Amino acid sequence: RMTTFGVFGFIGLVLAGTLGVSLYRVYAKVATDKFTVTVAKALRLPALKINGEVASYSQYVEDMQAIKIMKEYDQAHEGAGASLTDEEMSKQVLLRMMNNILVKEAAKSYNLSAEESDLEEVVTRVLSQFKSPEEADKELEKRYGWNMKTYKEKVMRPYILQNKLAEAIQDDTKMQSEVKSRAEDLLKQIKEGADFSEMAKKYGEDGTAANGGDLGWFARGEMVPQFEAAAFALKKGEMAEALVESPYGYHLIIVDDKKVEKSKDAKGKWFNKEMVKARHILIRFPSIDKYLDKLLRESSLHLYINVA
């Protein structure tokens, strides 16, 4: 009996030691050797968890191997990923894993899925660029280390689902109404005395927000037509009474100054060029980027891998 206990105790120590070494190699070293990955897969060790959904460490390693192969391919062909660092590659993989989980989660609320017919349509388009399926597999192997079957699940399925979600979000009348209501509320607050620049810093949804919505000086032909028409119709110091709708969303516009400059056209002829100096607050239409960003900020996220 004592011998039996001793044997089981020894086995327990070995297993505990193996677990300890594996956890160290995974989370301290981010090791990708076969032993570590095999143990990580057997133990279902996570790379990250978001809203209770787990992306496994073994999946992370598979995607890291693929992006490293892609980097080598880009280095040989002067591609965009040729200069990626290990840290940048790791961040890209983790972001992609997070994105796929969020898209999958959001798609359920719209009752969306990537059907086999959708996949076959994309596969057909991809295969049309090659002489044969075998040639396509060879090219995918060179670029990512994957065959078409793996590429279909790793890339095509998430791509189709994300495109469907993007369309659903753009067509969501409730979200469109909420965006317009927020813009109207901002306009009302500013008309009642709120500072335009401060409101732009707080609520603006483009790159000008940090500067209080300042667009600087611009001439005709430099802005989208709807925005341009509204801005040039205003007087110095005047704010547009109503929201201005453009392909980007709803703009609140105030003109700070106006002037006319002498300028030359393409033929070298002098003309008077009207210039406007304005600020704006852009409240964007619903988009998948905006939607997923909000979803991520509201999510419960735990990263088990240190990418710094």
PDB file of C-alpha atoms in Angstrom:
ATOM      1  CA  ARG A   1       0.000   0.000   0.000  1.00  0.00           C
ATOM      2  CA  MET A   2       2.821   2.384   0.882  1.00  0.00           C
ATOM      3  CA  THR A   3       4.524   1.511  -2.417  1.00  0.00           C
ATOM      4  CA  THR A   4       1.312   2.279  -4.324  1.00  0.00           C
ATOM      5  CA  PHE A   5       0.968   5.599  -2.554  1.00  0.00           C
ATOM      6  CA  GLY A   6       4.613   6.313  -3.344  1.00  0.00           C
ATOM      7  CA  VAL A   7       4.135   5.578  -7.043  1.00  0.00           C
ATOM      8  CA  PHE A   8       1.043   7.783  -7.257  1.00  0.00           C
ATOM      9  CA  GLY A   9       2.805  10.483  -5.270  1.00  0.00           C
ATOM     10  CA  PHE A  10       5.747  10.355  -7.661  1.00  0.00           C
ATOM     11  CA  ILE A  11       3.420  10.557 -10.679  1.00  0.00           C
ATOM     12  CA  GLY A  12       1.652  13.498  -9.050  1.00  0.00           C
ATOM     13  CA  LEU A  13       4.970  15.280  -8.546  1.00  0.00           C
ATOM     14  CA  VAL A  14       5.943  14.661 -12.168  1.00  0.00           C
ATOM     15  CA  LEU A  15       2.607  15.991 -13.423  1.00  0.00           C
ATOM     16  CA  ALA A  16       2.826  19.002 -11.147  1.00  0.00           C
ATOM     17  CA  GLY A  17       6.357  19.644 -12.338  1.00  0.00           C
ATOM     18  CA  THR A  18       5.318  19.319 -15.972  1.00  0.00           C
ATOM     19  CA  LEU A  19       2.421  21.711 -15.409  1.00  0.00           C
ATOM     20  CA  GLY A  20       4.677  24.212 -13.671  1.00  0.00           C
ATOM     21  CA  VAL A  21       7.301  24.095 -16.417  1.00  0.00           C
ATOM     22  CA  SER A  22       4.618  24.373 -19.112  1.00  0.00           C
ATOM     23  CA  LEU A  23       2.960  27.372 -17.469  1.00  0.00           C
ATOM     24  CA  TYR A  24       6.358  29.054 -17.128  1.00  0.00           C
ATOM     25  CA  ARG A  25       7.260  28.378 -20.765  1.00  0.00           C
ATOM     26  CA  VAL A  26       3.865  29.567 -21.990  1.00  0.00           C
ATOM     27  CA  TYR A  27       3.300  32.686 -19.922  1.00  0.00           C
ATOM     28  CA  ALA A  28       6.840  33.766 -19.026  1.00  0.00           C
ATOM     29  CA  LYS A  29       8.682  32.747 -22.180  1.00  0.00           C
ATOM     30  CA  VAL A  30       5.823  32.605 -24.730  1.00  0.00           C
ATOM     31  CA  ALA A  31       7.533  29.471 -26.070  1.00  0.00           C
ATOM     32  CA  THR A  32       6.371  27.881 -29.320  1.00  0.00           C
ATOM     33  CA  ASP A  33       8.207  24.534 -29.278  1.00  0.00           C
ATOM     34  CA  LYS A  34       6.230  21.366 -29.952  1.00  0.00           C
ATOM     35  CA  PHE A  35       6.300  20.109 -26.332  1.00  0.00           C
ATOM     36  CA  THR A  36       5.016  23.400 -24.893  1.00  0.00           C
ATOM     37  CA  VAL A  37       2.276  23.740 -27.517  1.00  0.00           C
ATOM     38  CA  THR A  38       1.194  20.095 -27.060  1.00  0.00           C
ATOM     39  CA  VAL A  39       0.882  20.525 -23.285  1.00  0.00           C
ATOM     40  CA  ALA A  40      -0.850  23.908 -23.726  1.00  0.00           C
ATOM     41  CA  LYS A  41      -3.367  22.290 -26.085  1.00  0.00           C
ATOM     42  CA  ALA A  42      -3.961  19.345 -23.735  1.00  0.00           C
ATOM     43  CA  LEU A  43      -4.509  21.720 -20.797  1.00  0.00           C
ATOM     44  CA  ARG A  44      -6.509  24.166 -22.937  1.00  0.00           C
ATOM     45  CA  LEU A  45      -4.369  27.061 -21.766  1.00  0.00           C
ATOM     46  CA  PRO A  46      -5.770  30.450 -22.834  1.00  0.00           C
ATOM     47  CA  ALA A  47      -4.008  33.278 -24.646  1.00  0.00           C
ATOM     48  CA  LEU A  48      -6.840  35.670 -23.838  1.00  0.00           C
ATOM     49  CA  LYS A  49     -10.386  35.705 -22.541  1.00  0.00           C
ATOM     50  CA  ILE A  50     -13.018  38.229 -23.531  1.00  0.00           C
ATOM     51  CA  ASN A  51     -16.550  38.176 -22.102  1.00  0.00           C
ATOM     52  CA  GLY A  52     -15.944  34.596 -21.000  1.00  0.00           C
ATOM     53  CA  GLU A  53     -14.940  33.451 -24.504  1.00  0.00           C
ATOM     54  CA  VAL A  54     -11.451  31.922 -24.612  1.00  0.00           C
ATOM     55  CA  ALA A  55      -8.892  32.071 -27.421  1.00  0.00           C
ATOM     56  CA  SER A  56      -6.371  29.316 -26.810  1.00  0.00           C
ATOM     57  CA  TYR A  57      -2.604  29.558 -26.605  1.00  0.00           C
ATOM     58  CA  SER A  58      -2.235  26.868 -29.258  1.00  0.00           C
ATOM     59  CA  GLN A  59      -4.374  28.987 -31.608  1.00  0.00           C
ATOM     60  CA  TYR A  60      -2.154  31.982 -30.830  1.00  0.00           C
ATOM     61  CA  VAL A  61       0.946  29.958 -31.738  1.00  0.00           C
ATOM     62  CA  GLU A  62      -0.607  28.754 -35.010  1.00  0.00           C
ATOM     63  CA  ASP A  63      -1.434  32.325 -36.022  1.00  0.00           C
ATOM     64  CA  MET A  64       2.017  33.568 -34.964  1.00  0.00           C
ATOM     65  CA  GLN A  65       3.655  30.934 -37.164  1.00  0.00           C
ATOM     66  CA  ALA A  66       1.473  32.064 -40.075  1.00  0.00           C
ATOM     67  CA  ILE A  67       2.295  35.755 -39.651  1.00  0.00           C
ATOM     68  CA  LYS A  68       6.026  34.940 -39.434  1.00  0.00           C
ATOM     69  CA  ILE A  69       5.795  33.047 -42.722  1.00  0.00           C
ATOM     70  CA  MET A  70       3.931  36.045 -44.178  1.00  0.00           C
ATOM     71  CA  LYS A  71       6.724  38.344 -42.972  1.00  0.00           C
ATOM     72  CA  GLU A  72       9.360  36.175 -44.683  1.00  0.00           C
ATOM     73  CA  TYR A  73       7.294  36.209 -47.876  1.00  0.00           C
ATOM     74  CA  ASP A  74       6.948  40.012 -47.712  1.00  0.00           C
ATOM     75  CA  GLN A  75      10.687  40.408 -47.106  1.00  0.00           C
ATOM     76  CA  ALA A  76      11.357  38.410 -50.275  1.00  0.00           C
ATOM     77  CA  HIS A  77       8.760  40.366 -52.268  1.00  0.00           C
ATOM     78  CA  GLU A  78       9.075  43.840 -50.641  1.00  0.00           C
ATOM     79  CA  GLY A  79       5.636  43.521 -49.059  1.00  0.00           C
ATOM     80  CA  ALA A  80       3.992  45.653 -46.376  1.00  0.00           C
ATOM     81  CA  GLY A  81       4.760  43.222 -43.532  1.00  0.00           C
ATOM     82  CA  ALA A  82       8.510  42.976 -44.194  1.00  0.00           C
ATOM     83  CA  SER A  83       9.530  45.181 -41.247  1.00  0.00           C
ATOM     84  CA  LEU A  84       7.152  43.854 -38.584  1.00  0.00           C
ATOM     85  CA  THR A  85       8.761  43.245 -35.185  1.00  0.00           C
ATOM     86  CA  ASP A  86       7.948  40.244 -32.982  1.00  0.00           C
ATOM     87  CA  GLU A  87       6.000  42.551 -30.662  1.00  0.00           C
ATOM     88  CA  GLU A  88       3.981  44.014 -33.533  1.00  0.00           C
ATOM     89  CA  MET A  89       3.218  40.554 -34.899  1.00  0.00           C
ATOM     90  CA  SER A  90       2.086  39.336 -31.487  1.00  0.00           C
ATOM     91  CA  LYS A  91      -0.179  42.360 -31.045  1.00  0.00           C
ATOM     92  CA  GLN A  92      -1.672  41.854 -34.504  1.00  0.00           C
ATOM     93  CA  VAL A  93      -2.453  38.210 -33.730  1.00  0.00           C
ATOM     94  CA  LEU A  94      -4.041  39.010 -30.373  1.00  0.00           C
ATOM     95  CA  LEU A  95      -6.076  41.882 -31.821  1.00  0.00           C
ATOM     96  CA  ARG A  96      -7.314  39.626 -34.601  1.00  0.00           C
ATOM     97  CA  MET A  97      -8.328  36.972 -32.069  1.00  0.00           C
ATOM     98  CA  MET A  98     -10.168  39.583 -29.983  1.00  0.00           C
ATOM     99  CA  ASN A  99     -11.814  41.045 -33.068  1.00  0.00           C
ATOM    100  CA  ASN A 100     -13.058  37.640 -34.240  1.00  0.00           C
ATOM    101  CA  ILE A 101     -14.614  36.908 -30.847  1.00  0.00           C
ATOM    102  CA  LEU A 102     -16.337  40.314 -30.727  1.00  0.00           C
ATOM    103  CA  VAL A 103     -17.630  39.976 -34.303  1.00  0.00           C
ATOM    104  CA  LYS A 104     -18.945  36.487 -33.577  1.00  0.00           C
ATOM    105  CA  GLU A 105     -20.647  37.756 -30.413  1.00  0.00           C
ATOM    106  CA  ALA A 106     -22.159  40.797 -32.153  1.00  0.00           C
ATOM    107  CA  ALA A 107     -23.304  38.750 -35.164  1.00  0.00           C
ATOM    108  CA  LYS A 108     -25.529  36.662 -32.900  1.00  0.00           C
ATOM    109  CA  SER A 109     -27.523  39.749 -31.921  1.00  0.00           C
ATOM    110  CA  TYR A 110     -28.291  40.301 -35.625  1.00  0.00           C
ATOM    111  CA  ASN A 111     -28.845  36.591 -36.277  1.00  0.00           C
ATOM    112  CA  LEU A 112     -25.973  36.515 -38.785  1.00  0.00           C
ATOM    113  CA  SER A 113     -23.739  33.629 -39.834  1.00  0.00           C
ATOM    114  CA  ALA A 114     -21.230  32.760 -42.534  1.00  0.00           C
ATOM    115  CA  GLU A 115     -23.055  30.133 -44.570  1.00  0.00           C
ATOM    116  CA  GLU A 116     -21.325  27.478 -46.666  1.00  0.00           C
ATOM    117  CA  SER A 117     -22.754  29.089 -49.796  1.00  0.00           C
ATOM    118  CA  ASP A 118     -21.064  32.372 -48.789  1.00  0.00           C
ATOM    119  CA  LEU A 119     -17.772  30.567 -48.281  1.00  0.00           C
ATOM    120  CA  GLU A 120     -17.956  28.726 -51.575  1.00  0.00           C
ATOM    121  CA  GLU A 121     -18.601  32.001 -53.385  1.00  0.00           C
ATOM    122  CA  VAL A 122     -15.433  33.538 -51.914  1.00  0.00           C
ATOM    123  CA  VAL A 123     -13.421  30.350 -52.545  1.00  0.00           C
ATOM    124  CA  THR A 124     -14.532  30.411 -56.195  1.00  0.00           C
ATOM    125  CA  ARG A 125     -13.377  34.037 -56.534  1.00  0.00           C
ATOM    126  CA  VAL A 126      -9.990  33.208 -55.002  1.00  0.00           C
ATOM    127  CA  LEU A 127      -9.497  30.064 -57.111  1.00  0.00           C
ATOM    128  CA  SER A 128     -10.301  32.017 -60.285  1.00  0.00           C
ATOM    129  CA  GLN A 129      -6.948  33.789 -59.812  1.00  0.00           C
ATOM    130  CA  PHE A 130      -5.057  30.472 -60.126  1.00  0.00           C
ATOM    131  CA  LYS A 131      -4.729  27.780 -62.766  1.00  0.00           C
ATOM    132  CA  SER A 132      -5.814  25.051 -60.367  1.00  0.00           C
ATOM    133  CA  PRO A 133      -6.749  24.393 -56.700  1.00  0.00           C
ATOM    134  CA  GLU A 134      -3.322  22.787 -56.261  1.00  0.00           C
ATOM    135  CA  GLU A 135      -1.607  25.991 -57.381  1.00  0.00           C
ATOM    136  CA  ALA A 136      -3.753  27.994 -54.930  1.00  0.00           C
ATOM    137  CA  ASP A 137      -2.726  25.649 -52.101  1.00  0.00           C
ATOM    138  CA  LYS A 138       0.947  26.081 -53.014  1.00  0.00           C
ATOM    139  CA  GLU A 139       0.632  29.861 -52.987  1.00  0.00           C
ATOM    140  CA  LEU A 140      -1.178  29.878 -49.625  1.00  0.00           C
ATOM    141  CA  GLU A 141       1.488  27.552 -48.250  1.00  0.00           C
ATOM    142  CA  LYS A 142       4.195  30.002 -49.328  1.00  0.00           C
ATOM    143  CA  ARG A 143       2.359  33.016 -47.912  1.00  0.00           C
ATOM    144  CA  TYR A 144       0.961  31.636 -44.641  1.00  0.00           C
ATOM    145  CA  GLY A 145       1.847  27.963 -44.294  1.00  0.00           C
ATOM    146  CA  TRP A 146      -1.830  27.088 -44.785  1.00  0.00           C
ATOM    147  CA  ASN A 147      -3.839  25.178 -47.386  1.00  0.00           C
ATOM    148  CA  MET A 148      -7.190  26.387 -48.742  1.00  0.00           C
ATOM    149  CA  LYS A 149      -9.179  24.500 -46.103  1.00  0.00           C
ATOM    150  CA  THR A 150      -7.325  26.239 -43.260  1.00  0.00           C
ATOM    151  CA  TYR A 151      -7.391  29.615 -45.029  1.00  0.00           C
ATOM    152  CA  LYS A 152     -11.147  29.269 -45.457  1.00  0.00           C
ATOM    153  CA  GLU A 153     -11.684  28.854 -41.705  1.00  0.00           C
ATOM    154  CA  LYS A 154      -8.990  31.251 -40.510  1.00  0.00           C
ATOM    155  CA  VAL A 155      -9.599  34.125 -42.916  1.00  0.00           C
ATOM    156  CA  MET A 156     -12.640  33.716 -45.162  1.00  0.00           C
ATOM    157  CA  ARG A 157     -15.236  32.812 -42.549  1.00  0.00           C
ATOM    158  CA  PRO A 158     -14.364  35.739 -40.196  1.00  0.00           C
ATOM    159  CA  TYR A 159     -14.152  38.072 -43.228  1.00  0.00           C
ATOM    160  CA  ILE A 160     -17.636  37.128 -44.449  1.00  0.00           C
ATOM    161  CA  LEU A 161     -19.150  37.433 -40.989  1.00  0.00           C
ATOM    162  CA  GLN A 162     -17.543  40.833 -40.402  1.00  0.00           C
ATOM    163  CA  ASN A 163     -18.803  42.140 -43.759  1.00  0.00           C
ATOM    164  CA  LYS A 164     -22.333  40.988 -42.964  1.00  0.00           C
ATOM    165  CA  LEU A 165     -22.137  42.647 -39.559  1.00  0.00           C
ATOM    166  CA  ALA A 166     -20.841  45.895 -41.119  1.00  0.00           C
ATOM    167  CA  GLU A 167     -23.847  46.014 -43.459  1.00  0.00           C
ATOM    168  CA  ALA A 168     -26.276  45.274 -40.627  1.00  0.00           C
ATOM    169  CA  ILE A 169     -24.829  48.060 -38.483  1.00  0.00           C
ATOM    170  CA  GLN A 170     -24.950  50.611 -41.324  1.00  0.00           C
ATOM    171  CA  ASP A 171     -28.603  49.712 -41.971  1.00  0.00           C
ATOM    172  CA  ASP A 172     -29.602  49.736 -38.292  1.00  0.00           C
ATOM    173  CA  THR A 173     -32.265  52.454 -38.123  1.00  0.00           C
ATOM    174  CA  LYS A 174     -32.246  52.501 -34.326  1.00  0.00           C
ATOM    175  CA  MET A 175     -28.510  53.233 -34.240  1.00  0.00           C
ATOM    176  CA  GLN A 176     -28.888  55.855 -36.975  1.00  0.00           C
ATOM    177  CA  SER A 177     -31.598  57.560 -34.944  1.00  0.00           C
ATOM    178  CA  GLU A 178     -29.441  57.510 -31.805  1.00  0.00           C
ATOM    179  CA  VAL A 179     -26.570  59.172 -33.691  1.00  0.00           C
ATOM    180  CA  LYS A 180     -28.802  61.959 -34.979  1.00  0.00           C
ATOM    181  CA  SER A 181     -30.325  62.483 -31.523  1.00  0.00           C
ATOM    182  CA  ARG A 182     -26.843  62.846 -29.985  1.00  0.00           C
ATOM    183  CA  ALA A 183     -25.848  65.382 -32.637  1.00  0.00           C
ATOM    184  CA  GLU A 184     -29.073  67.354 -32.145  1.00  0.00           C
ATOM    185  CA  ASP A 185     -28.548  67.371 -28.385  1.00  0.00           C
ATOM    186  CA  LEU A 186     -25.004  68.750 -28.839  1.00  0.00           C
ATOM    187  CA  LEU A 187     -26.298  71.480 -31.130  1.00  0.00           C
ATOM    188  CA  LYS A 188     -28.948  72.407 -28.564  1.00  0.00           C
ATOM    189  CA  GLN A 189     -26.363  72.597 -25.746  1.00  0.00           C
ATOM    190  CA  ILE A 190     -24.080  74.850 -27.803  1.00  0.00           C
ATOM    191  CA  LYS A 191     -26.968  77.134 -28.739  1.00  0.00           C
ATOM    192  CA  GLU A 192     -27.739  77.388 -25.015  1.00  0.00           C
ATOM    193  CA  GLY A 193     -24.184  78.511 -24.230  1.00  0.00           C
ATOM    194  CA  ALA A 194     -21.892  75.453 -24.110  1.00  0.00           C
ATOM    195  CA  ASP A 195     -18.392  76.145 -25.447  1.00  0.00           C
ATOM    196  CA  PHE A 196     -18.021  74.811 -29.006  1.00  0.00           C
ATOM    197  CA  SER A 197     -14.331  73.845 -28.727  1.00  0.00           C
ATOM    198  CA  GLU A 198     -14.783  72.090 -25.400  1.00  0.00           C
ATOM    199  CA  MET A 199     -17.731  70.140 -26.754  1.00  0.00           C
ATOM    200  CA  ALA A 200     -15.642  69.205 -29.801  1.00  0.00           C
ATOM    201  CA  LYS A 201     -12.854  67.897 -27.575  1.00  0.00           C
ATOM    202  CA  LYS A 202     -15.310  65.864 -25.543  1.00  0.00           C
ATOM    203  CA  TYR A 203     -17.627  64.528 -28.236  1.00  0.00           C
ATOM    204  CA  GLY A 204     -15.958  64.957 -31.637  1.00  0.00           C
ATOM    205  CA  GLU A 205     -15.340  61.702 -33.510  1.00  0.00           C
ATOM    206  CA  ASP A 206     -12.567  62.589 -35.927  1.00  0.00           C
ATOM    207  CA  GLY A 207      -8.937  63.704 -35.795  1.00  0.00           C
ATOM    208  CA  THR A 208      -9.805  67.363 -35.186  1.00  0.00           C
ATOM    209  CA  ALA A 209     -11.442  66.682 -31.810  1.00  0.00           C
ATOM    210  CA  ALA A 210      -8.226  67.102 -29.811  1.00  0.00           C
ATOM    211  CA  ASN A 211      -7.833  70.615 -31.287  1.00  0.00           C
ATOM    212  CA  GLY A 212     -11.390  71.644 -30.493  1.00  0.00           C
ATOM    213  CA  GLY A 213     -12.609  70.763 -33.975  1.00  0.00           C
ATOM    214  CA  ASP A 214     -10.265  73.240 -35.677  1.00  0.00           C
ATOM    215  CA  LEU A 215     -10.077  72.641 -39.450  1.00  0.00           C
ATOM    216  CA  GLY A 216      -7.843  75.609 -40.202  1.00  0.00           C
ATOM    217  CA  TRP A 217      -8.151  77.470 -43.488  1.00  0.00           C
ATOM    218  CA  PHE A 218      -9.575  75.756 -46.567  1.00  0.00           C
ATOM    219  CA  ALA A 219     -10.776  76.698 -50.048  1.00  0.00           C
ATOM    220  CA  ARG A 220     -13.578  75.413 -52.224  1.00  0.00           C
ATOM    221  CA  GLY A 221     -13.067  71.877 -53.460  1.00  0.00           C
ATOM    222  CA  GLU A 222     -11.175  70.733 -50.338  1.00  0.00           C
ATOM    223  CA  MET A 223     -14.165  69.457 -48.350  1.00  0.00           C
ATOM    224  CA  VAL A 224     -17.087  67.175 -49.195  1.00  0.00           C
ATOM    225  CA  PRO A 225     -19.788  69.139 -51.104  1.00  0.00           C
ATOM    226  CA  GLN A 226     -22.405  69.159 -48.310  1.00  0.00           C
ATOM    227  CA  PHE A 227     -19.906  70.501 -45.782  1.00  0.00           C
ATOM    228  CA  GLU A 228     -18.424  73.015 -48.206  1.00  0.00           C
ATOM    229  CA  ALA A 229     -21.804  74.464 -49.192  1.00  0.00           C
ATOM    230  CA  ALA A 230     -22.761  75.026 -45.555  1.00  0.00           C
ATOM    231  CA  ALA A 231     -19.403  76.492 -44.494  1.00  0.00           C
ATOM    232  CA  PHE A 232     -19.113  79.004 -47.338  1.00  0.00           C
ATOM    233  CA  ALA A 233     -22.720  80.118 -46.825  1.00  0.00           C
ATOM    234  CA  LEU A 234     -21.995  81.195 -43.235  1.00  0.00           C
ATOM    235  CA  LYS A 235     -20.715  84.613 -42.170  1.00  0.00           C
ATOM    236  CA  LYS A 236     -17.654  85.210 -39.993  1.00  0.00           C
ATOM    237  CA  GLY A 237     -18.472  84.182 -36.403  1.00  0.00           C
ATOM    238  CA  GLU A 238     -21.683  82.415 -37.431  1.00  0.00           C
ATOM    239  CA  MET A 239     -22.671  78.849 -36.564  1.00  0.00           C
ATOM    240  CA  ALA A 240     -24.889  76.683 -38.772  1.00  0.00           C
ATOM    241  CA  GLU A 241     -28.402  76.668 -37.352  1.00  0.00           C
ATOM    242  CA  ALA A 242     -29.004  73.037 -38.329  1.00  0.00           C
ATOM    243  CA  LEU A 243     -26.931  69.865 -38.521  1.00  0.00           C
ATOM    244  CA  VAL A 244     -25.071  69.335 -41.792  1.00  0.00           C
ATOM    245  CA  GLU A 245     -25.247  65.787 -43.081  1.00  0.00           C
ATOM    246  CA  SER A 246     -22.360  64.385 -45.135  1.00  0.00           C
ATOM    247  CA  PRO A 247     -21.305  60.830 -46.088  1.00  0.00           C
ATOM    248  CA  TYR A 248     -19.379  60.724 -42.792  1.00  0.00           C
ATOM    249  CA  GLY A 249     -22.146  61.718 -40.408  1.00  0.00           C
ATOM    250  CA  TYR A 250     -23.570  64.883 -38.859  1.00  0.00           C
ATOM    251  CA  HIS A 251     -21.479  68.053 -38.592  1.00  0.00           C
ATOM    252  CA  LEU A 252     -21.899  71.038 -36.324  1.00  0.00           C
ATOM    253  CA  ILE A 253     -20.108  73.934 -38.047  1.00  0.00           C
ATOM    254  CA  ILE A 254     -18.915  77.353 -36.913  1.00  0.00           C
ATOM    255  CA  VAL A 255     -16.990  79.768 -39.158  1.00  0.00           C
ATOM    256  CA  ASP A 256     -14.283  81.728 -37.342  1.00  0.00           C
ATOM    257  CA  ASP A 257     -12.996  83.814 -40.241  1.00  0.00           C
ATOM    258  CA  LYS A 258     -13.241  84.390 -43.995  1.00  0.00           C
ATOM    259  CA  LYS A 259     -10.898  85.966 -46.523  1.00  0.00           C
ATOM    260  CA  VAL A 260     -10.100  86.262 -50.214  1.00  0.00           C
ATOM    261  CA  GLU A 261      -6.615  85.469 -51.477  1.00  0.00           C
ATOM    262  CA  LYS A 262      -4.973  86.092 -54.818  1.00  0.00           C
ATOM    263  CA  SER A 263      -4.017  82.761 -56.330  1.00  0.00           C
ATOM    264  CA  LYS A 264      -2.974  81.239 -59.657  1.00  0.00           C
ATOM    265  CA  ASP A 265      -4.912  78.511 -61.423  1.00  0.00           C
ATOM    266  CA  ALA A 266      -3.411  75.587 -63.358  1.00  0.00           C
ATOM    267  CA  LYS A 267      -2.887  77.834 -66.400  1.00  0.00           C
ATOM    268  CA  GLY A 268      -1.090  80.484 -64.351  1.00  0.00           C
ATOM    269  CA  LYS A 269      -3.980  82.918 -64.384  1.00  0.00           C
ATOM    270  CA  TRP A 270      -4.646  84.995 -61.260  1.00  0.00           C
ATOM    271  CA  PHE A 271      -8.023  84.715 -59.543  1.00  0.00           C
ATOM    272  CA  ASN A 272      -9.668  85.550 -56.203  1.00  0.00           C
ATOM    273  CA  LYS A 273      -9.781  82.473 -54.004  1.00  0.00           C
ATOM    274  CA  GLU A 274     -12.330  82.393 -51.189  1.00  0.00           C
ATOM    275  CA  MET A 275     -10.997  80.921 -47.936  1.00  0.00           C
ATOM    276  CA  VAL A 276     -12.808  79.886 -44.782  1.00  0.00           C
ATOM    277  CA  LYS A 277     -11.439  79.154 -41.316  1.00  0.00           C
ATOM    278  CA  ALA A 278     -13.834  76.885 -39.436  1.00  0.00           C
ATOM    279  CA  ARG A 279     -14.358  74.437 -36.609  1.00  0.00           C
ATOM    280  CA  HIS A 280     -16.665  71.464 -36.594  1.00  0.00           C
ATOM    281  CA  ILE A 281     -17.902  68.591 -34.463  1.00  0.00           C
ATOM    282  CA  LEU A 282     -18.417  65.336 -36.344  1.00  0.00           C
ATOM    283  CA  ILE A 283     -20.767  62.693 -34.984  1.00  0.00           C
ATOM    284  CA  ARG A 284     -20.167  59.691 -37.229  1.00  0.00           C
ATOM    285  CA  PHE A 285     -22.793  57.428 -38.727  1.00  0.00           C
ATOM    286  CA  PRO A 286     -22.906  53.884 -37.303  1.00  0.00           C
ATOM    287  CA  SER A 287     -19.941  51.819 -38.511  1.00  0.00           C
ATOM    288  CA  ILE A 288     -18.443  48.486 -37.580  1.00  0.00           C
ATOM    289  CA  ASP A 289     -15.185  50.099 -36.391  1.00  0.00           C
ATOM    290  CA  LYS A 290     -17.040  52.419 -34.051  1.00  0.00           C
ATOM    291  CA  TYR A 291     -19.319  49.588 -32.923  1.00  0.00           C
ATOM    292  CA  LEU A 292     -16.483  47.136 -32.188  1.00  0.00           C
ATOM    293  CA  ASP A 293     -14.432  49.815 -30.413  1.00  0.00           C
ATOM    294  CA  LYS A 294     -17.375  50.527 -28.100  1.00  0.00           C
ATOM    295  CA  LEU A 295     -17.938  46.788 -27.614  1.00  0.00           C
ATOM    296  CA  LEU A 296     -14.279  46.264 -26.680  1.00  0.00           C
ATOM    297  CA  ARG A 297     -14.287  49.140 -24.167  1.00  0.00           C
ATOM    298  CA  GLU A 298     -17.368  47.650 -22.504  1.00  0.00           C
ATOM    299  CA  SER A 299     -16.000  44.094 -22.516  1.00  0.00           C
ATOM    300  CA  SER A 300     -14.373  42.072 -19.773  1.00  0.00           C
ATOM    301  CA  LEU A 301     -10.896  41.352 -21.176  1.00  0.00           C
ATOM    302  CA  HIS A 302      -7.993  39.366 -19.749  1.00  0.00           C
ATOM    303  CA  LEU A 303      -4.712  38.974 -21.620  1.00  0.00           C
ATOM    304  CA  TYR A 304      -2.599  36.080 -20.387  1.00  0.00           C
ATOM    305  CA  ILE A 305       0.308  36.840 -22.735  1.00  0.00           C
ATOM    306  CA  ASN A 306       2.635  39.750 -22.130  1.00  0.00           C
ATOM    307  CA  VAL A 307       3.306  41.395 -25.505  1.00  0.00           C
ATOM    308  CA  ALA A 308       5.363  44.351 -24.240  1.00  0.00           C
TER     309      ALA A 308
END
